[in-house]
């Protein structure tokens, strides 16, 4: 009997059934305490004839609360119904459920960060705030609109192919069924001599995007006779300066104007060359507080320089990078408005965070409930750097709770390519309950 | 990084897609592989193979949810490895699962009929969807993820004995369901 057929038949279960039964997925969604609070406040508002408004962050009414001394107070605005959390709202286990076990995003164990130098660490220093916003991310979609997509493509593709000096082959947009609660249409084309370029575009309920890649010959993307390239040996500012002409062309092609720009470099442990990839973003600021922590919340253009070998003959470089892809993402519903401020949370001090860290009360120790790899223990005593970061705890329905963490970095060695290796771990910037229970659960769950 | 962005990276043939997949779902895949193979080294190899197969299948595929996609790839590869390793004997968690399921799912070892296979998969989906939410999750957790009784019981705050009974009843329901659907069980 080949009984594995049985298991293979079960392998054909639908993706949503598989996803919601995954290890660590919540069995039944318990309302968050803030939801209970909101419900209670709503009842109270109704009983008293008042109105409860949970505004987006753009509401301009001043916030009257203890958060008035918060550095965000000029940015976080809205009626007084936005609560201020002075006391713990979550247990460490609840946070672990959101951030560690469920999504395997890395807070079970400390992360390894590879950089040539400490100045390359992507961290945002804590601003000394007493309060920071807690957000609920839930991007609403709107129905697909063929006319909108056609108009977008009609406005973009002619100027793009003109700049590439290539004629686009005929194409059709394939429909897709609704899947996972969302719907989208997309198309993928390869075109040019020897299928030099690939072009993909799509319309989902939340955005339209188009991406152009240098697929096969790795000759680089050439716009109006100018190759898109970046010299990774330059500073970020110098790279951005060198790409101004390309930026102007891309903005013209996509019909946009972006005032902000930034470079993101990613490194690995084993590449003998510099960056693994180098990303250049052109975008706009929206004024949302999360932008301070590196989030891009507007439409954007992204140029990505790859620096690794996909195929034989690929050139990996220590200097000038030419293998690029270009993408443009246009949100159909404003992304920034998808981040709803649900509370201003009182933060623990850096000193209190250090105490938690030194006692092991961090999300990112060497115990892991799920994985098989045990990490070497790292003492964060004498850590080198501290940052502040928002973490996205995704829920089953695609929404997310967005809450602040302190991040601590400790150098733990040098990788084979000479990059410095930092261990990175997280300590909740909000006070939590039940740390001991959380730690014990990690120990007992490991390798179960 | 959102799944959509990672899939974009695959479509752009950016190897960063693999790094992002590993970062986000590496442990998830290792869990699946380890539950089936019960061996760290084998599990690691399978997870690497999972990234390669994902790379080779996106595009043309464009999964909306990357997690179940890579999970399914990983599970298939793990079962392949399990078959190769245990051609002569059955053992481990998978052996137990096979014994549990053999009474309620038709054995198609006599030859794969594509039509029957599709019909069976469709029926299994409908069956799981017909179950109460918690029971459906537990069923999938046991027979898709090959999670142990003790692990599931702990996560769902149930006694192991209660969980065993629940699974037994669910398997009986499955047998009855498939029988009504015309499958020879």
XYZ file of N, CA, C and O in Angstrom, chain B:
740
model
N 8.398 42.309 5.446
C 7.978 42.529 4.064
C 6.689 41.744 3.784
O 6.570 40.598 4.191
N 5.775 42.375 3.093
C 4.512 41.701 2.807
C 4.723 40.608 1.756
O 5.628 40.682 0.933
N 3.839 39.605 1.804
C 3.931 38.517 0.828
C 3.928 39.045 -0.601
O 4.667 38.564 -1.462
N 3.074 40.022 -0.833
C 2.980 40.565 -2.200
C 4.324 41.091 -2.668
O 4.722 40.907 -3.825
N 5.037 41.758 -1.770
C 6.332 42.320 -2.153
C 7.353 41.211 -2.404
O 8.182 41.312 -3.301
N 7.286 40.160 -1.584
C 8.215 39.048 -1.797
C 7.927 38.376 -3.137
O 8.844 38.040 -3.895
N 6.648 38.189 -3.427
C 6.292 37.581 -4.718
C 6.754 38.481 -5.861
O 7.227 38.002 -6.893
N 6.637 39.788 -5.668
C 7.170 40.718 -6.675
C 8.654 40.458 -6.906
O 9.136 40.520 -8.040
N 9.377 40.204 -5.829
C 10.819 39.944 -5.957
C 11.061 38.672 -6.771
O 11.968 38.625 -7.604
N 10.251 37.639 -6.507
C 10.385 36.419 -7.318
C 10.141 36.728 -8.788
O 10.870 36.276 -9.662
N 9.110 37.496 -9.024
C 8.776 37.799 -10.417
C 9.852 38.657 -11.066
O 10.050 38.613 -12.274
N 10.509 39.445 -10.280
C 11.599 40.259 -10.826
C 12.898 39.470 -10.868
O 13.930 40.016 -11.221
N 12.835 38.193 -10.510
C 13.997 37.305 -10.475
C 15.076 37.859 -9.555
O 16.284 37.788 -9.851
N 14.660 38.430 -8.469
C 15.609 38.929 -7.490
C 15.836 37.863 -6.425
O 14.888 37.384 -5.798
N 17.098 37.541 -6.207
C 17.408 36.509 -5.222
C 17.068 36.959 -3.800
O 17.019 36.154 -2.872
N 16.860 38.249 -3.677
C 16.405 38.739 -2.376
C 15.091 38.075 -1.984
O 14.762 37.991 -0.796
N 14.359 37.591 -2.974
C 13.100 36.893 -2.682
C 13.350 35.691 -1.780
O 12.581 35.430 -0.844
N 14.421 34.970 -2.060
C 14.714 33.782 -1.258
C 15.109 34.191 0.158
O 14.668 33.588 1.146
N 15.919 35.232 0.238
C 16.329 35.698 1.571
C 15.117 36.138 2.381
O 15.006 35.838 3.578
N 14.200 36.841 1.732
C 13.012 37.302 2.453
C 12.104 36.132 2.823
O 11.485 36.126 3.887
N 12.035 35.142 1.933
C 11.217 33.966 2.245
C 11.804 33.218 3.434
O 11.079 32.791 4.338
N 13.114 33.088 3.415
C 13.763 32.392 4.530
C 13.546 33.142 5.834
O 13.256 32.551 6.872
N 13.670 34.464 5.742
C 13.509 35.275 6.946
C 12.097 35.138 7.521
O 11.908 35.005 8.728
N 11.128 35.134 6.621
C 9.744 35.161 7.100
C 9.186 33.767 7.359
O 8.434 33.568 8.311
N 9.557 32.807 6.517
C 8.916 31.498 6.628
C 9.891 30.337 6.808
O 9.489 29.180 6.703
N 11.157 30.652 7.043
C 12.139 29.589 7.201
C 11.807 28.642 8.334
O 11.846 27.418 8.187
N 11.465 29.192 9.459
C 11.164 28.332 10.603
C 9.868 27.559 10.405
O 9.739 26.429 10.849
N 8.935 28.204 9.758
C 7.678 27.541 9.443
C 7.945 26.312 8.573
O 7.423 25.217 8.830
N 8.792 26.472 7.563
C 9.110 25.345 6.690
C 9.898 24.277 7.438
O 9.665 23.076 7.251
N 10.824 24.707 8.271
C 11.603 23.714 9.023
C 10.696 22.900 9.932
O 10.880 21.710 10.136
N 9.699 23.576 10.485
C 8.740 22.858 11.336
C 8.041 21.771 10.534
O 7.959 20.605 10.960
N 7.539 22.135 9.363
C 6.803 21.170 8.537
C 7.710 19.999 8.156
O 7.333 18.824 8.292
N 8.911 20.322 7.701
C 9.825 19.260 7.265
C 10.220 18.369 8.438
O 10.291 17.140 8.307
N 10.460 18.977 9.571
C 10.907 18.188 10.717
C 9.796 17.282 11.238
O 10.049 16.142 11.633
N 8.570 17.764 11.202
C 7.468 16.934 11.695
C 7.349 15.658 10.858
O 6.997 14.602 11.363
N 7.635 15.760 9.582
C 7.504 14.591 8.709
C 8.757 13.724 8.754
O 8.683 12.500 8.811
N 9.916 14.358 8.763
C 11.156 13.603 8.628
C 11.815 13.278 9.956
O 12.645 12.357 10.021
N 11.510 14.047 10.983
C 12.059 13.795 12.325
C 13.591 13.792 12.318
O 14.230 13.018 13.039
N 14.162 14.632 11.488
C 15.615 14.664 11.394
C 16.050 16.080 11.007
O 15.613 16.611 9.990
N 16.920 16.662 11.822
C 17.318 18.051 11.600
C 17.980 18.259 10.249
O 17.650 19.195 9.506
N 18.934 17.397 9.936
C 19.691 17.593 8.696
C 18.802 17.445 7.472
O 18.876 18.232 6.526
N 17.977 16.406 7.492
C 17.055 16.224 6.371
C 16.122 17.418 6.240
O 15.827 17.891 5.135
N 15.655 17.896 7.383
C 14.726 19.026 7.360
C 15.389 20.254 6.748
O 14.788 20.966 5.937
N 16.630 20.490 7.121
C 17.331 21.660 6.562
C 17.496 21.527 5.051
O 17.321 22.495 4.304
N 17.840 20.329 4.607
C 17.990 20.128 3.162
C 16.667 20.375 2.437
O 16.625 21.000 1.377
N 15.619 19.845 3.008
C 14.312 20.009 2.369
C 13.920 21.474 2.310
O 13.350 21.945 1.321
N 14.225 22.207 3.361
C 13.873 23.630 3.360
C 14.644 24.356 2.264
O 14.084 25.197 1.546
N 15.908 24.024 2.096
C 16.664 24.637 0.992
C 16.062 24.256 -0.359
O 15.968 25.083 -1.266
N 15.678 22.987 -0.480
C 15.021 22.558 -1.724
C 13.707 23.309 -1.927
O 13.296 23.580 -3.065
N 13.043 23.600 -0.827
C 11.783 24.345 -0.909
C 12.010 25.718 -1.529
O 11.247 26.167 -2.395
N 13.075 26.391 -1.085
C 13.354 27.714 -1.666
C 13.637 27.591 -3.169
O 13.185 28.416 -3.967
N 14.388 26.567 -3.536
C 14.737 26.392 -4.949
C 13.484 26.129 -5.781
O 13.290 26.717 -6.851
N 12.625 25.237 -5.268
C 11.413 24.923 -6.025
C 10.491 26.139 -6.090
O 9.833 26.366 -7.116
N 10.445 26.893 -5.009
C 9.635 28.112 -5.031
C 10.178 29.077 -6.081
O 9.428 29.685 -6.849
N 11.506 29.198 -6.102
C 12.159 30.066 -7.102
C 11.809 29.618 -8.517
O 11.563 30.440 -9.399
N 11.765 28.315 -8.720
C 11.513 27.790 -10.060
C 10.044 27.790 -10.459
O 9.720 27.550 -11.615
N 9.176 28.025 -9.512
C 7.744 27.971 -9.832
C 7.045 29.324 -9.720
O 5.872 29.449 -10.030
N 7.761 30.326 -9.208
C 7.218 31.707 -9.203
C 8.184 32.583 -9.995
O 9.292 32.829 -9.501
N 7.849 33.168 -11.108
C 6.692 32.815 -11.909
C 6.861 31.420 -12.537
O 7.975 30.912 -12.497
N 5.845 30.846 -13.108
C 4.581 31.459 -13.533
C 3.543 31.609 -12.420
O 2.588 32.358 -12.593
N 3.686 30.885 -11.323
C 2.659 31.022 -10.288
C 2.771 32.385 -9.617
O 3.839 32.986 -9.571
N 1.673 32.813 -9.082
C 1.666 34.073 -8.337
C 0.760 33.900 -7.113
O -0.387 34.343 -7.099
N 1.279 33.244 -6.079
C 0.429 32.975 -4.922
C 0.077 34.245 -4.156
O 0.937 35.102 -3.963
N -1.163 34.333 -3.747
C -1.572 35.480 -2.946
C -1.060 35.347 -1.525
O -0.735 36.329 -0.885
N -1.018 34.118 -1.051
C -0.489 33.866 0.291
C 0.758 32.991 0.132
O 0.662 31.843 -0.275
N 1.876 33.558 0.488
C 3.125 32.830 0.291
C 3.300 31.724 1.333
O 3.900 30.683 1.058
N 2.773 31.964 2.511
C 2.985 30.999 3.597
C 2.459 29.614 3.257
O 3.212 28.636 3.300
N 1.171 29.477 2.919
C 0.711 28.134 2.550
C 1.347 27.616 1.280
O 1.470 26.406 1.095
N 1.760 28.517 0.408
C 2.413 28.076 -0.829
C 3.729 27.373 -0.507
O 3.965 26.233 -0.929
N 4.611 28.061 0.226
C 5.897 27.433 0.548
C 5.681 26.242 1.480
O 6.412 25.248 1.416
N 4.660 26.336 2.314
C 4.361 25.217 3.198
C 3.968 23.977 2.408
O 4.386 22.861 2.727
N 3.168 24.181 1.371
C 2.750 23.052 0.541
C 3.933 22.459 -0.212
O 4.084 21.232 -0.294
N 4.767 23.332 -0.756
C 5.969 22.854 -1.452
C 6.826 22.044 -0.486
O 7.288 20.933 -0.804
N 7.047 22.587 0.682
C 7.896 21.932 1.673
C 7.309 20.581 2.086
O 8.030 19.582 2.233
N 6.012 20.552 2.239
C 5.367 19.305 2.654
C 5.499 18.235 1.575
O 5.787 17.063 1.865
N 5.305 18.647 0.316
C 5.440 17.669 -0.774
C 6.851 17.116 -0.838
O 7.052 15.904 -0.984
N 7.825 18.012 -0.743
C 9.218 17.563 -0.802
C 9.548 16.668 0.388
O 10.283 15.687 0.255
N 9.004 16.987 1.523
C 9.257 16.177 2.721
C 8.659 14.780 2.560
O 9.273 13.778 2.929
N 7.461 14.730 1.996
C 6.844 13.419 1.774
C 7.637 12.614 0.753
O 7.775 11.391 0.875
N 8.160 13.311 -0.271
C 9.022 12.611 -1.243
C 10.211 11.984 -0.535
O 10.567 10.831 -0.765
N 10.847 12.775 0.319
C 12.022 12.285 1.027
C 11.630 11.139 1.973
O 12.343 10.156 2.084
N 10.494 11.312 2.602
C 10.031 10.266 3.524
C 9.813 8.951 2.779
O 10.219 7.893 3.233
N 9.187 9.061 1.609
C 8.952 7.857 0.803
C 10.257 7.187 0.427
O 10.409 5.973 0.504
N 11.206 8.002 -0.001
C 12.488 7.449 -0.438
C 13.221 6.767 0.719
O 13.890 5.749 0.529
N 13.091 7.336 1.890
C 13.818 6.811 3.040
C 13.149 5.589 3.644
O 13.798 4.756 4.264
N 11.852 5.507 3.501
C 11.123 4.467 4.218
C 10.359 3.575 3.260
O 9.206 3.236 3.495
N 11.005 3.222 2.160
C 10.328 2.392 1.167
C 9.960 1.024 1.735
O 8.977 0.409 1.337
N 10.726 0.577 2.682
C 10.508 -0.767 3.200
C 9.731 -0.787 4.509
O 9.209 -1.813 4.907
N 9.715 0.282 5.188
C 9.040 0.256 6.486
C 8.407 1.613 6.780
O 8.819 2.637 6.268
N 7.416 1.563 7.576
C 6.740 2.789 7.976
C 7.088 3.086 9.417
O 7.159 2.193 10.243
N 7.266 4.341 9.709
C 7.583 4.660 11.092
C 7.387 6.132 11.355
O 6.935 6.875 10.492
N 7.722 6.524 12.549
C 7.646 7.923 12.922
C 6.216 8.442 12.926
O 5.252 7.688 12.873
N 6.109 9.763 12.984
C 4.787 10.386 13.076
C 3.965 10.103 11.820
O 2.761 9.890 11.885
N 4.626 10.107 10.672
C 3.892 9.884 9.431
C 3.290 8.482 9.415
O 2.158 8.285 8.966
N 4.048 7.518 9.913
C 3.513 6.161 9.982
C 2.249 6.101 10.823
O 1.270 5.423 10.467
N 2.270 6.819 11.922
C 1.085 6.849 12.794
C -0.085 7.505 12.065
O -1.225 7.015 12.106
N 0.217 8.590 11.372
C -0.852 9.295 10.642
C -1.467 8.402 9.572
O -2.689 8.370 9.387
N -0.607 7.694 8.875
C -1.107 6.811 7.826
C -2.026 5.753 8.406
O -3.061 5.432 7.822
N -1.623 5.229 9.541
C -2.460 4.213 10.178
C -3.812 4.797 10.560
O -4.860 4.161 10.393
N -3.792 6.038 11.054
C -5.040 6.670 11.472
C -5.960 6.934 10.279
O -7.175 6.772 10.353
N -5.342 7.356 9.177
C -6.150 7.778 8.036
C -6.551 6.641 7.115
O -7.484 6.770 6.324
N -5.824 5.544 7.204
C -6.039 4.480 6.228
C -7.448 3.909 6.298
O -7.938 3.337 5.330
N -8.109 4.105 7.430
C -9.456 3.546 7.565
C -10.531 4.432 6.967
O -11.666 4.010 6.823
N -10.163 5.664 6.651
C -11.236 6.555 6.212
C -10.988 7.231 4.873
O -11.872 7.871 4.336
N -9.779 7.136 4.329
C -9.526 7.728 3.018
C -9.203 6.601 2.049
O -8.419 5.714 2.374
N -9.822 6.632 0.872
C -9.606 5.529 -0.062
C -8.141 5.381 -0.459
O -7.452 6.383 -0.662
N -7.709 4.146 -0.532
C -6.353 3.869 -0.983
C -6.351 3.794 -2.502
O -7.049 2.988 -3.092
N -5.563 4.668 -3.118
C -5.536 4.712 -4.571
C -4.223 4.168 -5.103
O -3.707 4.627 -6.112
N -3.688 3.189 -4.373
C -2.385 2.666 -4.777
C -2.464 1.873 -6.081
O -1.460 1.634 -6.728
N -3.651 1.488 -6.478
C -3.773 0.719 -7.697
C -3.537 1.531 -8.950
O -3.494 0.999 -10.044
N -3.371 2.801 -8.808
C -3.141 3.649 -9.974
C -3.865 4.961 -9.785
O -5.011 4.987 -9.371
N -3.179 6.013 -10.078
C -3.741 7.329 -9.842
C -4.711 7.694 -10.947
O -4.355 7.684 -12.117
N -5.923 7.945 -10.585
C -6.904 8.449 -11.518
C -7.030 9.941 -11.234
O -7.446 10.346 -10.154
N -6.671 10.724 -12.242
C -6.627 12.169 -12.008
C -7.997 12.699 -11.614
O -8.144 13.501 -10.705
N -9.010 12.203 -12.314
C -10.355 12.664 -12.015
C -10.759 12.342 -10.589
O -11.292 13.190 -9.866
N -10.443 11.125 -10.172
C -10.789 10.743 -8.803
C -9.984 11.554 -7.793
O -10.483 11.958 -6.747
N -8.730 11.781 -8.153
C -7.882 12.542 -7.257
C -8.422 13.949 -7.043
O -8.493 14.444 -5.921
N -8.819 14.586 -8.132
C -9.369 15.934 -8.026
C -10.648 15.914 -7.209
O -10.876 16.768 -6.349
N -11.479 14.921 -7.487
C -12.740 14.827 -6.756
C -12.497 14.614 -5.268
O -13.182 15.197 -4.417
N -11.499 13.786 -4.954
C -11.206 13.516 -3.548
C -10.687 14.768 -2.854
O -11.087 15.087 -1.726
N -9.814 15.477 -3.516
C -9.285 16.705 -2.917
C -10.398 17.720 -2.697
O -10.426 18.414 -1.678
N -11.281 17.804 -3.659
C -12.414 18.722 -3.516
C -13.276 18.308 -2.329
O -13.703 19.143 -1.524
N -13.499 17.007 -2.222
C -14.330 16.508 -1.121
C -13.653 16.776 0.222
O -14.306 17.149 1.206
N -12.346 16.573 0.284
C -11.631 16.817 1.538
C -11.721 18.286 1.948
O -11.895 18.608 3.123
N -11.629 19.159 0.980
C -11.773 20.585 1.293
C -13.159 20.889 1.838
O -13.320 21.621 2.812
N -14.149 20.319 1.179
C -15.519 20.571 1.636
C -15.736 19.985 3.021
O -16.434 20.562 3.855
N -15.119 18.830 3.247
C -15.273 18.214 4.566
C -14.670 19.102 5.655
O -15.315 19.368 6.682
N -13.457 19.569 5.428
C -12.811 20.389 6.459
C -13.606 21.667 6.684
O -13.786 22.126 7.819
N -14.114 22.239 5.617
C -14.902 23.464 5.764
C -16.218 23.212 6.499
O -16.795 24.131 7.078
N -16.693 21.977 6.434
C -17.959 21.672 7.109
C -17.775 21.499 8.613
O -18.752 21.501 9.366
N -16.547 21.335 9.039
C -16.289 21.103 10.457
C -16.363 22.414 11.239
O -16.122 23.491 10.689
N -16.652 22.322 12.536
C -16.510 23.519 13.374
C -15.085 24.045 13.244
O -14.145 23.256 13.038
N -14.938 25.346 13.374
C -13.645 25.976 13.091
C -12.495 25.315 13.848
O -11.456 24.962 13.271
N -12.698 25.126 15.133
C -11.612 24.566 15.950
C -11.289 23.140 15.520
O -10.119 22.766 15.380
N -12.315 22.374 15.270
C -12.099 20.985 14.856
C -11.382 20.930 13.520
O -10.478 20.111 13.309
N -11.769 21.832 12.618
C -11.120 21.870 11.315
C -9.644 22.198 11.428
O -8.791 21.580 10.785
N -9.347 23.154 12.291
C -7.943 23.519 12.482
C -7.154 22.344 13.065
O -6.027 22.076 12.661
N -7.757 21.691 14.023
C -7.063 20.563 14.654
C -6.842 19.438 13.646
O -5.769 18.828 13.591
N -7.855 19.183 12.843
C -7.731 18.135 11.827
C -6.580 18.440 10.873
O -5.742 17.585 10.578
N -6.548 19.680 10.389
C -5.475 20.077 9.462
C -4.123 20.044 10.170
O -3.112 19.624 9.605
N -4.137 20.481 11.400
C -2.876 20.499 12.153
C -2.308 19.085 12.303
O -1.107 18.866 12.193
N -3.199 18.150 12.538
C -2.744 16.773 12.741
C -2.344 16.127 11.403
O -1.283 15.532 11.290
N -3.161 16.276 10.399
C -2.965 15.474 9.192
C -2.312 16.242 8.042
O -1.937 15.646 7.048
N -2.211 17.538 8.159
C -1.440 18.287 7.150
C -0.064 18.625 7.703
O 0.940 18.416 7.046
N -0.064 19.130 8.939
C 1.216 19.525 9.526
C 1.907 18.367 10.259
O 3.053 18.504 10.662
N 1.221 17.264 10.440
C 1.774 16.107 11.143
C 2.208 16.460 12.559
O 3.159 15.880 13.099
N 1.520 17.407 13.162
C 1.843 17.781 14.539
C 1.445 16.661 15.486
O 0.476 15.938 15.248
N 2.190 16.551 16.572
C 1.924 15.471 17.525
C 0.677 15.775 18.353
O 0.259 16.932 18.496
N 0.123 14.702 18.904
C -1.054 14.856 19.760
C -0.742 15.782 20.938
O -1.528 16.676 21.277
N 0.418 15.552 21.550
C 0.747 16.346 22.740
C 0.900 17.818 22.403
O 0.461 18.698 23.150
N 1.492 18.098 21.265
C 1.695 19.495 20.868
C 0.358 20.179 20.602
O 0.115 21.308 21.055
N -0.507 19.500 19.865
C -1.807 20.103 19.542
C -2.615 20.302 20.818
O -3.245 21.343 21.028
N -2.581 19.282 21.669
C -3.358 19.364 22.905
C -2.923 20.564 23.731
O -3.756 21.295 24.288
N -1.640 20.764 23.782
C -1.138 21.889 24.564
C -1.562 23.213 23.950
O -2.033 24.119 24.644
N -1.420 23.310 22.644
C -1.744 24.584 21.995
C -3.228 24.899 22.078
O -3.620 26.055 22.171
N -4.052 23.857 22.036
C -5.496 24.084 22.068
C -6.080 23.900 23.459
O -7.291 23.827 23.624
N -5.184 23.805 24.436
C -5.602 23.691 25.836
C -6.598 22.548 26.033
O -7.657 22.724 26.639
N -6.260 21.396 25.507
C -7.115 20.220 25.645
C -6.322 19.098 26.286
O -5.093 19.064 26.215
N -7.037 18.170 26.889
C -6.385 16.959 27.349
C -6.075 16.088 26.131
O -6.851 16.058 25.179
N -4.975 15.372 26.212
C -4.606 14.531 25.079
C -5.682 13.488 24.787
O -5.966 13.164 23.636
N -6.271 12.984 25.848
C -7.312 11.971 25.649
C -8.515 12.566 24.914
O -9.100 11.945 24.035
N -8.858 13.796 25.289
C -9.992 14.454 24.631
C -9.686 14.709 23.163
O -10.541 14.540 22.289
N -8.456 15.112 22.933
C -8.058 15.380 21.550
C -8.085 14.094 20.720
O -8.551 14.092 19.565
N -7.612 13.022 21.304
C -7.614 11.742 20.593
C -9.033 11.329 20.221
O -9.295 10.867 19.103
N -9.953 11.520 21.166
C -11.354 11.174 20.901
C -11.925 12.079 19.805
O -12.631 11.617 18.901
N -11.592 13.374 19.893
C -12.079 14.314 18.885
C -11.598 13.909 17.489
O -12.375 13.906 16.525
N -10.333 13.530 17.406
C -9.793 13.135 16.103
C -10.428 11.841 15.617
O -10.700 11.676 14.421
N -10.663 10.923 16.541
C -11.305 9.664 16.165
C -12.693 9.926 15.589
O -13.071 9.400 14.541
N -13.451 10.782 16.291
C -14.798 11.102 15.816
C -14.747 11.812 14.466
O -15.593 11.603 13.595
N -13.744 12.674 14.309
C -13.628 13.412 13.046
C -13.285 12.457 11.909
O -13.804 12.590 10.788
N -12.426 11.492 12.199
C -12.097 10.520 11.149
C -13.327 9.693 10.775
O -13.544 9.373 9.599
N -14.138 9.367 11.776
C -15.365 8.620 11.471
C -16.296 9.458 10.605
O -16.933 8.970 9.674
N -16.386 10.746 10.960
C -17.215 11.644 10.136
C -16.687 11.708 8.715
O -17.453 11.747 7.752
N -15.377 11.731 8.611
C -14.766 11.800 7.282
C -15.103 10.548 6.475
O -15.444 10.632 5.289
N -15.002 9.418 7.136
C -15.316 8.167 6.447
C -16.755 8.172 5.947
O -17.038 7.805 4.793
N -17.652 8.625 6.819
C -19.066 8.680 6.459
C -19.291 9.681 5.325
O -20.029 9.425 4.371
N -18.609 10.813 5.429
C -18.744 11.868 4.422
C -18.288 11.360 3.054
O -18.977 11.530 2.042
N -17.122 10.739 3.039
C -16.578 10.269 1.767
C -17.428 9.140 1.189
O -17.585 9.026 -0.029
N -17.965 8.319 2.087
C -18.825 7.238 1.626
C -20.060 7.803 0.927
O -20.467 7.349 -0.144
N -20.640 8.848 1.548
C -21.813 9.482 0.939
C -21.461 10.143 -0.391
O -22.296 10.271 -1.281
N -20.241 10.562 -0.499
C -19.784 11.223 -1.727
C -19.486 10.202 -2.830
O -19.113 10.577 -3.946
N -19.595 8.933 -2.480
C -19.395 7.913 -3.491
C -18.018 7.310 -3.556
O -17.699 6.547 -4.472
N -17.171 7.658 -2.592
C -15.830 7.061 -2.570
C -15.891 5.705 -1.884
O -16.663 5.499 -0.947
N -15.059 4.817 -2.342
C -15.016 3.467 -1.792
C -14.050 3.450 -0.617
O -12.839 3.374 -0.794
N -14.611 3.549 0.585
C -13.754 3.566 1.766
C -14.046 2.368 2.660
O -15.088 1.748 2.557
